[in-house]
Tab-separated table of C-alpha atoms in Angstrom:
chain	number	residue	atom	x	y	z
A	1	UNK	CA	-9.963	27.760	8.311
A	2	UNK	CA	-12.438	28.215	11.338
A	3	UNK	CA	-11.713	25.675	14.200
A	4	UNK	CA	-14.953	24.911	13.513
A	5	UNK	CA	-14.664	24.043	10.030
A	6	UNK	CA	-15.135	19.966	9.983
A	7	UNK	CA	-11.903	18.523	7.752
A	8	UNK	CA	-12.658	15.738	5.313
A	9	UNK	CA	-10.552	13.258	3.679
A	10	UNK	CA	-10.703	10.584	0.868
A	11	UNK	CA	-7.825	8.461	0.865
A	12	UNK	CA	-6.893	5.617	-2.592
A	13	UNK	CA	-5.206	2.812	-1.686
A	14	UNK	CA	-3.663	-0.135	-3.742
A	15	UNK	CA	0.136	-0.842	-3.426
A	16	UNK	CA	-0.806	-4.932	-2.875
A	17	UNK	CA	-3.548	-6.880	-3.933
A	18	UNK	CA	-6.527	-4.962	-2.085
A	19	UNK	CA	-7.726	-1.708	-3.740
A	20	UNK	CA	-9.783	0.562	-1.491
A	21	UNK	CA	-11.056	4.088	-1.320
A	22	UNK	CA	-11.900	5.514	2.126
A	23	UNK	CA	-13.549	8.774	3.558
A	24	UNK	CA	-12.845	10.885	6.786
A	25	UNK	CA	-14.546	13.505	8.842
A	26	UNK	CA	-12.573	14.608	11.953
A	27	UNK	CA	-11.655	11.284	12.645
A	28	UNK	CA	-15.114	9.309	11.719
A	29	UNK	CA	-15.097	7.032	9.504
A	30	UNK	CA	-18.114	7.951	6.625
A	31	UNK	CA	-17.154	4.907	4.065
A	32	UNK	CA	-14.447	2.255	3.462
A	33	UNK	CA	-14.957	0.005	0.488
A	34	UNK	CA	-12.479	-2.521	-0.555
A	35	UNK	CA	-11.681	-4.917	-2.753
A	36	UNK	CA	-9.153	-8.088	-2.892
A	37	UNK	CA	-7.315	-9.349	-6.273
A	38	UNK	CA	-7.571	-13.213	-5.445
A	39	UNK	CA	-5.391	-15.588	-7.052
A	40	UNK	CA	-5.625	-19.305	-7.545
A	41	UNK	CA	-4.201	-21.827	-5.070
A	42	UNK	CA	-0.779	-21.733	-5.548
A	43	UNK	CA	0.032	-18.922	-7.182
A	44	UNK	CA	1.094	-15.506	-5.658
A	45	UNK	CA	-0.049	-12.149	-7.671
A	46	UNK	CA	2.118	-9.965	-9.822
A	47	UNK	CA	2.235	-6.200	-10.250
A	48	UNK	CA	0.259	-6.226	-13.393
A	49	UNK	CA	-2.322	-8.734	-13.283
A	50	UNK	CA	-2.939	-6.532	-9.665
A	51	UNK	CA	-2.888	-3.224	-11.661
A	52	UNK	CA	-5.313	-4.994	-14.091
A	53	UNK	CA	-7.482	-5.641	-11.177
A	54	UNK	CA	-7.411	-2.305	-9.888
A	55	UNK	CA	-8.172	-0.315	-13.290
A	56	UNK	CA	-11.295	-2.318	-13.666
A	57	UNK	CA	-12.729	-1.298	-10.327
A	58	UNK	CA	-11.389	1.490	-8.815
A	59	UNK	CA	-13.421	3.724	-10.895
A	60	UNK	CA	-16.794	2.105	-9.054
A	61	UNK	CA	-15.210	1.568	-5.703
A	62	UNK	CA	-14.984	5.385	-5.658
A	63	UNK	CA	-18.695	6.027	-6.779
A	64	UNK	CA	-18.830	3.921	-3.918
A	65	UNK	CA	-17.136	5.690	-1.190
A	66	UNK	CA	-18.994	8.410	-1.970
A	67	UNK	CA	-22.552	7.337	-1.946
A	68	UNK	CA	-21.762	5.557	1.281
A	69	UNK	CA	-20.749	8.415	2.964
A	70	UNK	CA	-23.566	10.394	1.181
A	71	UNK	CA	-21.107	13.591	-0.267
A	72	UNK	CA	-20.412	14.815	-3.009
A	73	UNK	CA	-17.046	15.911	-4.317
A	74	UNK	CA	-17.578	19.728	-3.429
A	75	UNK	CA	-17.960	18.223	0.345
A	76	UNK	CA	-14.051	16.649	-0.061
A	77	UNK	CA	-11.399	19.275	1.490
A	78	UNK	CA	-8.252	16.830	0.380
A	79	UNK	CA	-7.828	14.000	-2.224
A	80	UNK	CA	-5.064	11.854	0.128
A	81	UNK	CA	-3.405	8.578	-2.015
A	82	UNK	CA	-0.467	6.124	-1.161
A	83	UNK	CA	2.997	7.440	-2.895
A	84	UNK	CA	4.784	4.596	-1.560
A	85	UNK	CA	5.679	1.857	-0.746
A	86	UNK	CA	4.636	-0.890	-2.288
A	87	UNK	CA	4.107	-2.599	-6.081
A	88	UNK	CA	4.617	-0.420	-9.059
A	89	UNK	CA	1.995	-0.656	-11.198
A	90	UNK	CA	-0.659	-0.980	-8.851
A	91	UNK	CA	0.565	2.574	-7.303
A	92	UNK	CA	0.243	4.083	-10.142
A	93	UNK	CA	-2.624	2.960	-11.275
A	94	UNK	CA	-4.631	4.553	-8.201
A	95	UNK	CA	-2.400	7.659	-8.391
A	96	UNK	CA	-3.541	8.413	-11.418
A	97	UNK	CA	-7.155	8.648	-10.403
A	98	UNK	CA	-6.281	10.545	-7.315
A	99	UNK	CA	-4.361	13.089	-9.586
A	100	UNK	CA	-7.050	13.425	-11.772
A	101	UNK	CA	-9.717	13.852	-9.736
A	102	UNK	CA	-7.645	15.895	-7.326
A	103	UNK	CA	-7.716	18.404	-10.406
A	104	UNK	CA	-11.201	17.875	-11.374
A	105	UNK	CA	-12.530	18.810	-7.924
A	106	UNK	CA	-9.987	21.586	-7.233
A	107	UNK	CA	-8.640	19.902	-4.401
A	108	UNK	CA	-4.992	19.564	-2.847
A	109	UNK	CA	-3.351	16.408	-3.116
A	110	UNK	CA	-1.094	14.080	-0.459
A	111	UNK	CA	0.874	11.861	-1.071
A	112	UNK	CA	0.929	9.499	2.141
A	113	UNK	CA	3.135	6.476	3.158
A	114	UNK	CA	1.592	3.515	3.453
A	115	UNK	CA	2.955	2.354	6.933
A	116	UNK	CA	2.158	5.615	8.439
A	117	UNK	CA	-1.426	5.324	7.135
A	118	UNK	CA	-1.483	1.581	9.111
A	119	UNK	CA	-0.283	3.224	11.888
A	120	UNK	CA	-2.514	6.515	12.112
A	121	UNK	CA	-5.521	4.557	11.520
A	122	UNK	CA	-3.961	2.053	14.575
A	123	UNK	CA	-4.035	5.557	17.008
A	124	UNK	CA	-7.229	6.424	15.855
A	125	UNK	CA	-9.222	3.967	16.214
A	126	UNK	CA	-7.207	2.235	19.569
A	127	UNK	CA	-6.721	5.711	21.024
A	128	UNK	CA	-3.568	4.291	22.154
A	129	UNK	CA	-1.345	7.160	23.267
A	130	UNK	CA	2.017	6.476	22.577
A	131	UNK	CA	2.415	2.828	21.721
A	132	UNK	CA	5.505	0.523	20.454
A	133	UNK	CA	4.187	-0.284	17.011
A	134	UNK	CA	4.481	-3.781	15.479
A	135	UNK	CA	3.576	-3.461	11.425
A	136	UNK	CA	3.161	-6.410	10.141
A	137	UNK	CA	1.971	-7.612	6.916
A	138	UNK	CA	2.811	-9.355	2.857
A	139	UNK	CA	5.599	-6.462	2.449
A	140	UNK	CA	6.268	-5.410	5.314
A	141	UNK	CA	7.745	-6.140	9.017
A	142	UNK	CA	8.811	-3.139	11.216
A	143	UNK	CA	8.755	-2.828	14.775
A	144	UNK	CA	8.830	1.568	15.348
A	145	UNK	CA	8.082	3.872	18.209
A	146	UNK	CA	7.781	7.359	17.413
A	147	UNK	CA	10.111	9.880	18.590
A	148	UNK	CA	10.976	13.707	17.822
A	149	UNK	CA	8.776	14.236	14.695
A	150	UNK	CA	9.828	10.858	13.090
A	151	UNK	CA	8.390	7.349	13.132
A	152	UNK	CA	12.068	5.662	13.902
A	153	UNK	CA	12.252	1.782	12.695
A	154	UNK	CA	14.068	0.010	15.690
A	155	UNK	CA	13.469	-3.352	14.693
A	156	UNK	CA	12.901	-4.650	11.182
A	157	UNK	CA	13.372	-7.933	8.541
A	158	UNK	CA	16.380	-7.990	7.053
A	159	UNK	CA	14.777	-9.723	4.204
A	160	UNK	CA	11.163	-10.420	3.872
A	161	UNK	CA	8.420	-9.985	5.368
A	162	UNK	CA	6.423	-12.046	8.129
A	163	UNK	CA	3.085	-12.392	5.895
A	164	UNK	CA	5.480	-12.747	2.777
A	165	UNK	CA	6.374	-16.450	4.143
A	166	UNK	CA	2.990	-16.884	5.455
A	167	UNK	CA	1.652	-16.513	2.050
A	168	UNK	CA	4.543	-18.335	0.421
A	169	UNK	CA	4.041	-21.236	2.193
A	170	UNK	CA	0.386	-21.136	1.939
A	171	UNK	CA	1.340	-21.518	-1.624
A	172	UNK	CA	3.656	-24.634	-1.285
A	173	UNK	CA	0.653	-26.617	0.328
A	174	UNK	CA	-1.713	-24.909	-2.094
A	175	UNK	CA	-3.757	-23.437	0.571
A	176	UNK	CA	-6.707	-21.078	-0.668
A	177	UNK	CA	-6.432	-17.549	-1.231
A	178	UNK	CA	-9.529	-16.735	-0.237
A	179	UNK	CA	-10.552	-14.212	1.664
A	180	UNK	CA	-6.507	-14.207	2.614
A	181	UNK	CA	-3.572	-17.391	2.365
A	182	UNK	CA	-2.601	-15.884	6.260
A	183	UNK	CA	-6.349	-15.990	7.592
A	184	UNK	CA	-5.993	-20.252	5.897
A	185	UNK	CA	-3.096	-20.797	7.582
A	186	UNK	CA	-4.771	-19.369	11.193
A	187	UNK	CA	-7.479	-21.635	10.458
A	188	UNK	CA	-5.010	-24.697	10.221
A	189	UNK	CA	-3.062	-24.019	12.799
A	190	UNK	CA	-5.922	-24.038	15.303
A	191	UNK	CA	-6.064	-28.080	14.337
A	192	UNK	CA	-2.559	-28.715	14.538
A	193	UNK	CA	-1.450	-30.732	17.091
A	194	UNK	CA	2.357	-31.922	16.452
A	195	UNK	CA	5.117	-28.991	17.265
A	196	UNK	CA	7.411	-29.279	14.545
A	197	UNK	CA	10.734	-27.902	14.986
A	198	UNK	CA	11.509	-24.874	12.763
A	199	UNK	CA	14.397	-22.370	12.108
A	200	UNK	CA	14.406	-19.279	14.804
A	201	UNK	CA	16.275	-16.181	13.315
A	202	UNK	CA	16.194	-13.154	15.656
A	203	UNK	CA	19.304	-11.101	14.423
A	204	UNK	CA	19.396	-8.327	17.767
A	205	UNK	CA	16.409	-5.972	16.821
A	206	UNK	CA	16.038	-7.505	13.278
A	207	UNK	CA	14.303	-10.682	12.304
A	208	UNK	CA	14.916	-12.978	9.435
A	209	UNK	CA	12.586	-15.226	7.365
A	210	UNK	CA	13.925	-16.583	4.290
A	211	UNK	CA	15.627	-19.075	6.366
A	212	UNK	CA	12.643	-20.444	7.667
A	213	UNK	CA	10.649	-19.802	4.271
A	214	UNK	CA	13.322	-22.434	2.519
A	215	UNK	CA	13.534	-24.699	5.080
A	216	UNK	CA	9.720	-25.385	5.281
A	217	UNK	CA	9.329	-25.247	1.647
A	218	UNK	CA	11.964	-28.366	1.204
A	219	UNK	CA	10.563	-29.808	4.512
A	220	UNK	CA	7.171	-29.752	3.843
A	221	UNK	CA	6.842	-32.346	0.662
A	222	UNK	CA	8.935	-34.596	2.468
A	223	UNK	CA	7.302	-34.444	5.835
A	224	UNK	CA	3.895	-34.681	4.259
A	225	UNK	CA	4.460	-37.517	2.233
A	226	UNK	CA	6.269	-39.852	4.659
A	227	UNK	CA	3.397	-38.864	7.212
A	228	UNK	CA	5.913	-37.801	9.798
A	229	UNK	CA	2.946	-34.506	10.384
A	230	UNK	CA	0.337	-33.094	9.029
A	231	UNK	CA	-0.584	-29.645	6.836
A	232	UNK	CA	-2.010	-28.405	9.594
A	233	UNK	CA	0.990	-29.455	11.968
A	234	UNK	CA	3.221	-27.478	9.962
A	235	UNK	CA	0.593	-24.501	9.976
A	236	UNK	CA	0.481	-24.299	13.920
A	237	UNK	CA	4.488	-24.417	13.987
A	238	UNK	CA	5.109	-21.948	11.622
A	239	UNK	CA	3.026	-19.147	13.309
A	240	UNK	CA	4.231	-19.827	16.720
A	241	UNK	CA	7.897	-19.613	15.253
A	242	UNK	CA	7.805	-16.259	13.425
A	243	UNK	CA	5.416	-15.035	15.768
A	244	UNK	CA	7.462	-15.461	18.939
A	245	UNK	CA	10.405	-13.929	16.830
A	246	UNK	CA	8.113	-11.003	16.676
A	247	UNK	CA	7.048	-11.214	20.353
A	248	UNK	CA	10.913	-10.809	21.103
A	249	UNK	CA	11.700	-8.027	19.020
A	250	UNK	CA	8.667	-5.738	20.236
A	251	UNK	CA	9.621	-6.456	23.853
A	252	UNK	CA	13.399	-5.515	23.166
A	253	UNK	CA	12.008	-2.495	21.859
A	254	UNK	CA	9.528	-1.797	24.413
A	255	UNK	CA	12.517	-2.147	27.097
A	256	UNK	CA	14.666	0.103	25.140
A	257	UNK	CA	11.658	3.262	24.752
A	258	UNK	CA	10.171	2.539	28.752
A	259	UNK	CA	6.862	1.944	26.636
A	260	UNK	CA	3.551	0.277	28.439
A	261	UNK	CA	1.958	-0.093	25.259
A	262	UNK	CA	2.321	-2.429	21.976
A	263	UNK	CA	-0.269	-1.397	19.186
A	264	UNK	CA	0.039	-4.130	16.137
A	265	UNK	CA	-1.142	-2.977	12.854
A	266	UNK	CA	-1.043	-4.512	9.422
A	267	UNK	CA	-2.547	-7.451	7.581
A	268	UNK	CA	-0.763	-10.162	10.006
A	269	UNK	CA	-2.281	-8.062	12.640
A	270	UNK	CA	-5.537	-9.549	12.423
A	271	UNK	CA	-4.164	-13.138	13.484
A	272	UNK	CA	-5.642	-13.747	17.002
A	273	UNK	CA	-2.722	-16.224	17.892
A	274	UNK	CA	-0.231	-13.616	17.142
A	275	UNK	CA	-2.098	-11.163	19.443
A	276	UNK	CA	-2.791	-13.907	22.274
A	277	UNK	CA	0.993	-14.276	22.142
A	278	UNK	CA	1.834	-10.677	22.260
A	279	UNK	CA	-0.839	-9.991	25.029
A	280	UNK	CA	1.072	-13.061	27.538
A	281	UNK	CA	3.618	-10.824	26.615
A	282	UNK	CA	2.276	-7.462	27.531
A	283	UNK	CA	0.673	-9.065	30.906
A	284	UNK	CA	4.026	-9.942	32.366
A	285	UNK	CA	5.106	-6.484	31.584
A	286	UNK	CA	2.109	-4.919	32.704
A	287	UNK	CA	1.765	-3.269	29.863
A	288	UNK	CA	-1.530	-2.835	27.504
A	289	UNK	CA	-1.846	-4.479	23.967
A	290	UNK	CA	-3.808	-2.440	20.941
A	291	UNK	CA	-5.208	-3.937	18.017
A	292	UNK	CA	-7.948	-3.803	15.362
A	293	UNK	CA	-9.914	-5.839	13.465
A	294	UNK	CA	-10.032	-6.991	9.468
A	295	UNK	CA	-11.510	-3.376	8.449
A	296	UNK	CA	-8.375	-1.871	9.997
A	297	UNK	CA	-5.784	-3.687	10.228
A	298	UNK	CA	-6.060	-4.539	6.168
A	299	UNK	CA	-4.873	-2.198	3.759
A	300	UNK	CA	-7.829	-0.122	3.013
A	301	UNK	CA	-8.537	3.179	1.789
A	302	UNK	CA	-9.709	5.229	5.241
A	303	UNK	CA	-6.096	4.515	6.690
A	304	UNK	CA	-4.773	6.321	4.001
A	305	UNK	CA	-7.677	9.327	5.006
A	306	UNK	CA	-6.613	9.064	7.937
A	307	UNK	CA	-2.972	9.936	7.496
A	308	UNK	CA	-3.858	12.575	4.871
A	309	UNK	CA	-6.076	14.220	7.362
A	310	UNK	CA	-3.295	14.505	10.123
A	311	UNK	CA	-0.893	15.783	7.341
A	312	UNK	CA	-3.478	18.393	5.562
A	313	UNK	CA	-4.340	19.895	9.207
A	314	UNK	CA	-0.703	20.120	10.034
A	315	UNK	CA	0.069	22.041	6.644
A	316	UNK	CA	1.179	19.504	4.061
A	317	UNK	CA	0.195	19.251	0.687
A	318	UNK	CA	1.826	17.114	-2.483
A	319	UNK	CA	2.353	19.308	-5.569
A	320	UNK	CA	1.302	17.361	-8.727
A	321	UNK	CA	5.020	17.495	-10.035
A	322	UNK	CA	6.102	15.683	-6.905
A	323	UNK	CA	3.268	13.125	-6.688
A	324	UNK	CA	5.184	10.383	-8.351
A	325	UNK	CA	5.035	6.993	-6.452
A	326	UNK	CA	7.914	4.885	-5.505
A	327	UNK	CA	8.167	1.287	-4.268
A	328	UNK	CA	11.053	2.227	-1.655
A	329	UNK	CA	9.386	4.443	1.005
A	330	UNK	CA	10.946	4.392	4.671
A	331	UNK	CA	8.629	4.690	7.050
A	332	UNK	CA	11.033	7.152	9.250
A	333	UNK	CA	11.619	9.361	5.751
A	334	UNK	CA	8.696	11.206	6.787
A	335	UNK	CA	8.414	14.337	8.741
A	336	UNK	CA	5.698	14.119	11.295
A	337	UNK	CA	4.865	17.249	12.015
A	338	UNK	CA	1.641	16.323	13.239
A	339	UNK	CA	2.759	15.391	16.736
A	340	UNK	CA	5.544	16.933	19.033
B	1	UNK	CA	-5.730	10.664	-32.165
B	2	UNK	CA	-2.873	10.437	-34.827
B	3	UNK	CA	0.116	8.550	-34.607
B	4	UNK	CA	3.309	8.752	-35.702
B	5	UNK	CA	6.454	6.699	-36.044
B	6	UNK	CA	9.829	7.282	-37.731
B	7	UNK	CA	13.629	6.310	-37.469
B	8	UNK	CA	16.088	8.975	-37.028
B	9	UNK	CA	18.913	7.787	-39.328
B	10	UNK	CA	21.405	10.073	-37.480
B	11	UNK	CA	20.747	8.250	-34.248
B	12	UNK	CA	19.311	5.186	-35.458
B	13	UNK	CA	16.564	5.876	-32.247
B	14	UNK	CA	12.943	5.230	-32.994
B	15	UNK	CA	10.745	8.295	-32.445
B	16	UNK	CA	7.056	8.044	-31.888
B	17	UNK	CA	4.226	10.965	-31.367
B	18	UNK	CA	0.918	10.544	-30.246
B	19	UNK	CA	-1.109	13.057	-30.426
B	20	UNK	CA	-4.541	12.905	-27.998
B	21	UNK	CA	-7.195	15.492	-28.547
B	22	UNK	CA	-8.982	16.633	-26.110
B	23	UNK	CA	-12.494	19.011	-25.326
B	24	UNK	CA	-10.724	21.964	-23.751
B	25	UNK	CA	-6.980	23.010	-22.926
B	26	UNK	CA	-7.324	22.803	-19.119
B	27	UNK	CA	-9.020	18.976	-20.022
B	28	UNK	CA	-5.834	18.418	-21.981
B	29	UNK	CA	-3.687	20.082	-18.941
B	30	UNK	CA	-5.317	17.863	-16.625
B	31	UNK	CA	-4.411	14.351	-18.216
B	32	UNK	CA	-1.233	15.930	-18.520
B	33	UNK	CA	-0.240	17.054	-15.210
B	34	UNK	CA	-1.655	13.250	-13.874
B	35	UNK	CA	0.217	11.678	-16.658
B	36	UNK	CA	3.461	13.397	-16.131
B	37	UNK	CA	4.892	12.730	-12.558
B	38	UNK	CA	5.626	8.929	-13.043
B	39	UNK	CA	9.085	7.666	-13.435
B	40	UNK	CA	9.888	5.315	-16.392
B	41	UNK	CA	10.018	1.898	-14.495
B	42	UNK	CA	13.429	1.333	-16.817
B	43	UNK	CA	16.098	4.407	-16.012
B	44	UNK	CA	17.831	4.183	-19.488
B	45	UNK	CA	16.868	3.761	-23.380
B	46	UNK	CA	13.309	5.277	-23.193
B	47	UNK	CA	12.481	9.036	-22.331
B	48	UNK	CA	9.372	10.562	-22.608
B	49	UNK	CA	7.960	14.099	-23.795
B	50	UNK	CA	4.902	15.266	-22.457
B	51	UNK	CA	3.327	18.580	-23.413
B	52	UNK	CA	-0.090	20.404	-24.286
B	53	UNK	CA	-0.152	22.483	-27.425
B	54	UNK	CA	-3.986	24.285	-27.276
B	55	UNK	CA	-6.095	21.478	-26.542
B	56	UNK	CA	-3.535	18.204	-27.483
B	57	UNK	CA	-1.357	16.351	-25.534
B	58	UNK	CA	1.775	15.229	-27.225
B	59	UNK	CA	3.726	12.406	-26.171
B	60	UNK	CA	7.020	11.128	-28.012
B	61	UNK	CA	9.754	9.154	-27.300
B	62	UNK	CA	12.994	7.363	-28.528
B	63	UNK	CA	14.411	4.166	-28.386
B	64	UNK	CA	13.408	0.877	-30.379
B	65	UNK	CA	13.601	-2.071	-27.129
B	66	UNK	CA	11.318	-1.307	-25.188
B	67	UNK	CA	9.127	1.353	-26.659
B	68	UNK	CA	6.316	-1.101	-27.448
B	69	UNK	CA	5.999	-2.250	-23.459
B	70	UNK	CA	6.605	1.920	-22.805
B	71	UNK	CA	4.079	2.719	-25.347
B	72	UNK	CA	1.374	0.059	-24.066
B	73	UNK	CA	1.581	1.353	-20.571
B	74	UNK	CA	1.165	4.801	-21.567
B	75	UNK	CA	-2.038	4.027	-23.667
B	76	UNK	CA	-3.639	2.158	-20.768
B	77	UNK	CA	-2.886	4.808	-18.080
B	78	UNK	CA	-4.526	7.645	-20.328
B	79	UNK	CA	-7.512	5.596	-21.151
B	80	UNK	CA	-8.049	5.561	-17.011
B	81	UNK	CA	-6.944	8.954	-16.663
B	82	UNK	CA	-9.980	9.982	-20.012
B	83	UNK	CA	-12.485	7.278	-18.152
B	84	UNK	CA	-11.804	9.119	-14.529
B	85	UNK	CA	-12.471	12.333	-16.359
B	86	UNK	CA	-15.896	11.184	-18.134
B	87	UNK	CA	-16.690	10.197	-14.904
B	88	UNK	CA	-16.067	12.438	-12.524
B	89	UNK	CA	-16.174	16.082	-14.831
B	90	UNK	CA	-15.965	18.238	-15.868
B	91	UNK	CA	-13.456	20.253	-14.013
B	92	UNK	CA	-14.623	22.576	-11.523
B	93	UNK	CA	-14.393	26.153	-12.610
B	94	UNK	CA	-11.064	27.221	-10.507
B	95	UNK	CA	-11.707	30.719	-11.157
B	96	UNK	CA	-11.608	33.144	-8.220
């Protein structure tokens, strides 16, 4: 290949409840549709009810990314899809169409990870250099810094995930799911007024929230009944809690690496408390604070582009044999031979 | 299509073959090779056989349980993988 010789990327993602297909050119972003699986108030949604969601539009999301980006398929120099982790059914649902088209259009195939592809689209777009990486999101909390070849986890939940009790409590006060329960619960909090006292479980590097989660989820009724504080009361204390559990555990691991430089990526990510927090953070460090916005930071298909395109130009490829997905995908299981 | 189902009163295991026909062999070896990689989400009691004869992809497997969940799955997966190939084909002529 001719240095040249412009690389481009389509990338499937759908291990949650967004399903998007995204294209890349040498780090430009051509198209990046999406779309969300909402449930009801109340209710959370299930691998496949999601997958349901995904086979019904994943076919037209892709006609999509195309015609946005205005190629055709012979234009497409890699087919790149999420392998892992993440929900089963879902992942195999857009595998399958990144298989088949992978053979259809004579194209290799990659099979990315999912946090890597929040955190190459984070670089790309930030052009943060060498950043202490907070991913946050509905599966997943890690706090990595990359060294030697490998995206090392230094700090993560020991059970689940930050936007995993977000959206479970959303659920307990029956909070919207639309566009996101998180982005409801931001909105709250912003009218909350009362500090209520919650649970604070920073284990060393790790973080815990099922503590919390069960705590506010017996709390709550009782609280809100008797008066004691309001919905959005509760809201306001529950993201400063788990968010300046976060805070600490990026700092700890900022002070470990010598970095100058926190880059947060995932679905939480978006929260603008959460990154007014971090930045106080970052300012008495003197260090500099990354972030992107909802197009990004979301699971979407162009992160997963994004990735692929690193890995392709760096000499990977997935052989159809060994494209199977898998829920349970470290993030530091993969060799990253794309940087020294 | 045809279907088949027996009992195999050696091993008292349920077998059932599908057989899926399709325009052309490397059609037939395309469903296949997107069909194929996927683990069964359960490790024991169900295995399944994939494999093109010609132009048909044959898929069989044992075990009473939980073939109807196994079998359901299946079906809906090939009727993306036969949608994403009326699509998006026909394959690309691969020849050098």
């Amino acid at each position: 290949m001719s240095s040249a010789a412009m690389t481009v990327v389509i990338g499937f993602e759908g291990s949650a409840n967004k399903i998007g297909i995204g294209i890349i050119r040498d780090g430009e972003v051509l198209s990046n549709p999406r779309r969300t699986y909402i449930t009801p108030p109340g209710q959370g949604f299930m691998p496949s009810d999601t997958a349901r969601h995904h086979r019904a539009v994943i076919l037209t999301v892709l006609k999509e990314a195309l015609e946005q980006a205005g190629l055709k398929p012979a234009d497409i120099d890699c087919v790149a899809y999420t392998k892992g982790p993440g929900m089963g059914a879902p992942l195999v649902t857009v595998a399958l169409v990144a298989r088949t088209v992978a053979q259809l259009w004579g194209k290799p195939l990659l099979g990315v990870n999912h946090c890597i592809g929040h955190i190459e689209m984070g670089r790309l777009i930030t052009k943060a250099n060498n950043p202490t990486v907070l991913y946050v999101s509905g599966g997943n909390t890690q706090v990595i810094a990359y060294s030697e070849r490998r995206y090392r986890i230094f700090g993560e939940t020991i059970d689940i995930a930050v936007g995993n009790c977000l959206d479970r409590f959303a659920r307990v006060i029956k909070i919207s799911n639309d566009p996101s329960p998180g982005y409801n619960i931001e909105q709250m909090a912003k009218k909350g007024s009362q500090y209520v006292e919650l649970p604070y479980t920073v284990k060393g590097m790790d973080v815990s929230f099922s503590g919390i989660l069960s705590y506010i989820e017996e709390a709550a009724n009782k609280m809100l009944s008797s008066g004691q504080c309001t919905a959005e009361d509760l809201c306001f204390s529950l993201q400063e809690t788990v968010f300046s559990m976060l805070v600490e555990i990026t700092e700890r691991a900022m002070a470990h690496c010598g970095s100058q430089e926190v880059l947060i990526v995932g679905g939480v990510g978006c929260n603008l408390r959460l990154q007014e927090m971090m930045g106080v953070m970052c300012q008495e460090r003197g260090a500099k604070l990354f972030a992107t916005d909802e197009r990004f930071c979301i699971d979407n298909g162009a992160m997963i582009a994004q990735a692929g395109w690193e890995m392709f130009r760096s000499g990977q490829v997935t052989e159809l044999e060994d494209s199977w997905i898998t829920q349970r995908y470290r993030t530091d299981e993969v060799e990253v031979t794309w940087r020294d | 299509m045809s279907t088949d189902g027996e009992t195999d009163h050696k091993t008292g295991k349920l077998e059932f073959s599908l057989d899926v026909p399709f325009p052309s062999s490397s059609e037939a070896s395309i469903a296949l090779r997107s069909l194929s990689p996927d683990r069964e989400p359960r490790r024991g009691g169900i295995s399944k056989r994939l494999t093109v004869t010609g132009n048909t992809l044959r898929w069989s497997a044992d075990e009473a349980r939980i073939l109807r969940v196994s079998v359901n799955s299946f079906l809906d997966h090939l009727s993306l993988v036969l949608e994403t190939m009326e699509t998006f084909g026909p394959p690309v002529d691969s020849g050098i």
